[in-house]
């Protein structure tokens, strides 16, 4: 999971670092971000919740890595909104909704195990 998180973070960082990327790359990144966030939401978070009691420090580290991803994805979304490209703006509401769901689910997991300070 950690390798997947790092590769995705690299993709987001590359896309947000360079201002001259074509809009098609930004659009693809936003589309893939939504798919990735959905996968994390539906597949990985339930697994983390099950294994949190036995591997809390490892899972907290993964969640902190994912927190960087959510922040950088928000930067990407903001950059896309500033560009005022209609094709990009159509993709943004669903991605934001999924990001919010992930954040709420992670907070729910941490609160259920008394680790609110971790996120």
Tab-separated table of C-alpha atoms in Angstrom:
chain	number	residue	atom	x	y	z
A	1	UNK	CA	0.000	0.000	0.000
A	2	UNK	CA	2.864	2.341	0.835
A	3	UNK	CA	4.382	1.957	-2.647
A	4	UNK	CA	1.043	2.741	-4.262
A	5	UNK	CA	0.647	5.839	-2.102
A	6	UNK	CA	4.144	7.058	-2.979
A	7	UNK	CA	3.632	6.562	-6.729
A	8	UNK	CA	0.345	8.419	-6.629
A	9	UNK	CA	1.913	11.233	-4.609
A	10	UNK	CA	4.669	11.487	-7.242
A	11	UNK	CA	2.062	11.784	-10.005
A	12	UNK	CA	0.223	14.547	-8.170
A	13	UNK	CA	3.458	16.371	-7.360
A	14	UNK	CA	4.669	16.246	-10.962
A	15	UNK	CA	1.350	17.523	-12.265
A	16	UNK	CA	1.142	20.396	-9.778
A	17	UNK	CA	4.816	21.397	-9.973
A	18	UNK	CA	5.059	22.233	-13.656
A	19	UNK	CA	2.787	24.957	-14.973
A	20	UNK	CA	3.255	24.109	-18.662
A	21	UNK	CA	1.659	20.678	-18.568
A	22	UNK	CA	-1.021	20.185	-21.193
A	23	UNK	CA	-4.569	20.266	-19.934
A	24	UNK	CA	-5.048	16.708	-21.149
A	25	UNK	CA	-2.478	15.518	-18.600
A	26	UNK	CA	-4.153	17.448	-15.816
A	27	UNK	CA	-7.512	16.058	-16.899
A	28	UNK	CA	-6.138	12.516	-16.923
A	29	UNK	CA	-4.607	13.022	-13.506
A	30	UNK	CA	-7.909	14.249	-12.094
A	31	UNK	CA	-9.764	11.297	-13.627
A	32	UNK	CA	-7.226	8.836	-12.252
A	33	UNK	CA	-7.282	10.612	-8.905
A	34	UNK	CA	-10.988	10.006	-8.630
A	35	UNK	CA	-10.545	6.319	-9.470
A	36	UNK	CA	-7.702	6.023	-7.000
A	37	UNK	CA	-9.605	7.776	-4.205
A	38	UNK	CA	-12.642	5.560	-4.826
A	39	UNK	CA	-10.467	2.448	-4.655
A	40	UNK	CA	-8.919	3.665	-1.426
A	41	UNK	CA	-12.354	4.459	-0.033
A	42	UNK	CA	-14.004	1.161	-0.952
A	43	UNK	CA	-11.164	-1.342	-0.627
A	44	UNK	CA	-8.318	-0.088	1.508
A	45	UNK	CA	-10.100	1.815	4.282
A	46	UNK	CA	-12.259	-1.157	5.352
A	47	UNK	CA	-9.133	-3.295	5.511
A	48	UNK	CA	-7.295	-0.665	7.554
A	49	UNK	CA	-10.180	-0.522	9.982
A	50	UNK	CA	-10.056	-4.279	10.502
A	51	UNK	CA	-6.298	-4.378	11.079
A	52	UNK	CA	-5.893	-1.120	13.001
A	53	UNK	CA	-5.911	-2.737	16.436
A	54	UNK	CA	-2.970	-5.016	15.615
A	55	UNK	CA	-0.917	-2.671	13.387
A	56	UNK	CA	-1.808	0.799	14.597
A	57	UNK	CA	1.600	2.439	14.116
A	58	UNK	CA	1.957	1.144	10.554
A	59	UNK	CA	-1.556	2.181	9.630
A	60	UNK	CA	-1.087	5.628	11.201
A	61	UNK	CA	2.002	6.097	9.011
A	62	UNK	CA	0.015	5.078	5.920
A	63	UNK	CA	-2.755	7.490	6.830
A	64	UNK	CA	-0.260	10.316	7.279
A	65	UNK	CA	1.115	9.565	3.801
A	66	UNK	CA	-2.411	9.616	2.475
A	67	UNK	CA	-3.003	12.961	4.173
A	68	UNK	CA	-0.241	14.442	1.989
A	69	UNK	CA	-1.989	13.020	-1.032
A	70	UNK	CA	-5.324	14.583	-0.117
A	71	UNK	CA	-3.680	17.967	0.397
A	72	UNK	CA	-1.838	17.823	-2.918
A	73	UNK	CA	-4.972	16.636	-4.680
A	74	UNK	CA	-6.777	19.685	-3.295
A	75	UNK	CA	-4.003	21.861	-4.766
A	76	UNK	CA	-4.495	20.141	-8.130
A	77	UNK	CA	-8.239	20.750	-7.924
A	78	UNK	CA	-7.691	24.418	-7.122
A	79	UNK	CA	-5.302	24.789	-10.064
A	80	UNK	CA	-7.831	23.128	-12.347
A	81	UNK	CA	-10.612	25.448	-11.158
A	82	UNK	CA	-8.422	28.499	-11.735
A	83	UNK	CA	-7.866	27.432	-15.341
A	84	UNK	CA	-11.652	27.663	-15.872
A	85	UNK	CA	-11.609	24.714	-18.236
A	86	UNK	CA	-15.151	23.336	-18.417
A	87	UNK	CA	-14.055	19.766	-19.074
A	88	UNK	CA	-11.938	19.824	-15.917
A	89	UNK	CA	-14.594	21.559	-13.852
A	90	UNK	CA	-17.049	18.744	-14.601
A	91	UNK	CA	-14.735	16.238	-12.923
A	92	UNK	CA	-14.002	18.242	-9.789
A	93	UNK	CA	-17.242	17.944	-7.733
A	94	UNK	CA	-17.157	14.150	-7.639
A	95	UNK	CA	-13.473	14.114	-6.735
A	96	UNK	CA	-14.024	16.592	-3.905
A	97	UNK	CA	-16.956	14.567	-2.615
A	98	UNK	CA	-14.852	11.400	-2.579
A	99	UNK	CA	-11.965	13.193	-0.852
A	100	UNK	CA	-14.322	14.399	1.864
A	101	UNK	CA	-15.683	10.882	2.327
A	102	UNK	CA	-12.168	9.519	2.735
A	103	UNK	CA	-11.291	12.175	5.291
A	104	UNK	CA	-14.453	11.454	7.293
A	105	UNK	CA	-13.866	7.694	7.175
A	106	UNK	CA	-10.264	8.075	8.318
A	107	UNK	CA	-11.336	10.330	11.182
A	108	UNK	CA	-14.021	7.797	12.098
A	109	UNK	CA	-11.434	5.000	12.260
A	110	UNK	CA	-9.058	7.069	14.358
A	111	UNK	CA	-11.794	8.151	16.761
A	112	UNK	CA	-13.017	4.595	17.214
A	113	UNK	CA	-9.526	3.603	18.366
A	114	UNK	CA	-8.860	6.772	20.388
A	115	UNK	CA	-6.167	8.140	18.046
A	116	UNK	CA	-7.680	11.458	16.989
A	117	UNK	CA	-4.306	13.166	17.409
A	118	UNK	CA	-2.796	11.172	14.534
A	119	UNK	CA	-4.580	12.947	11.696
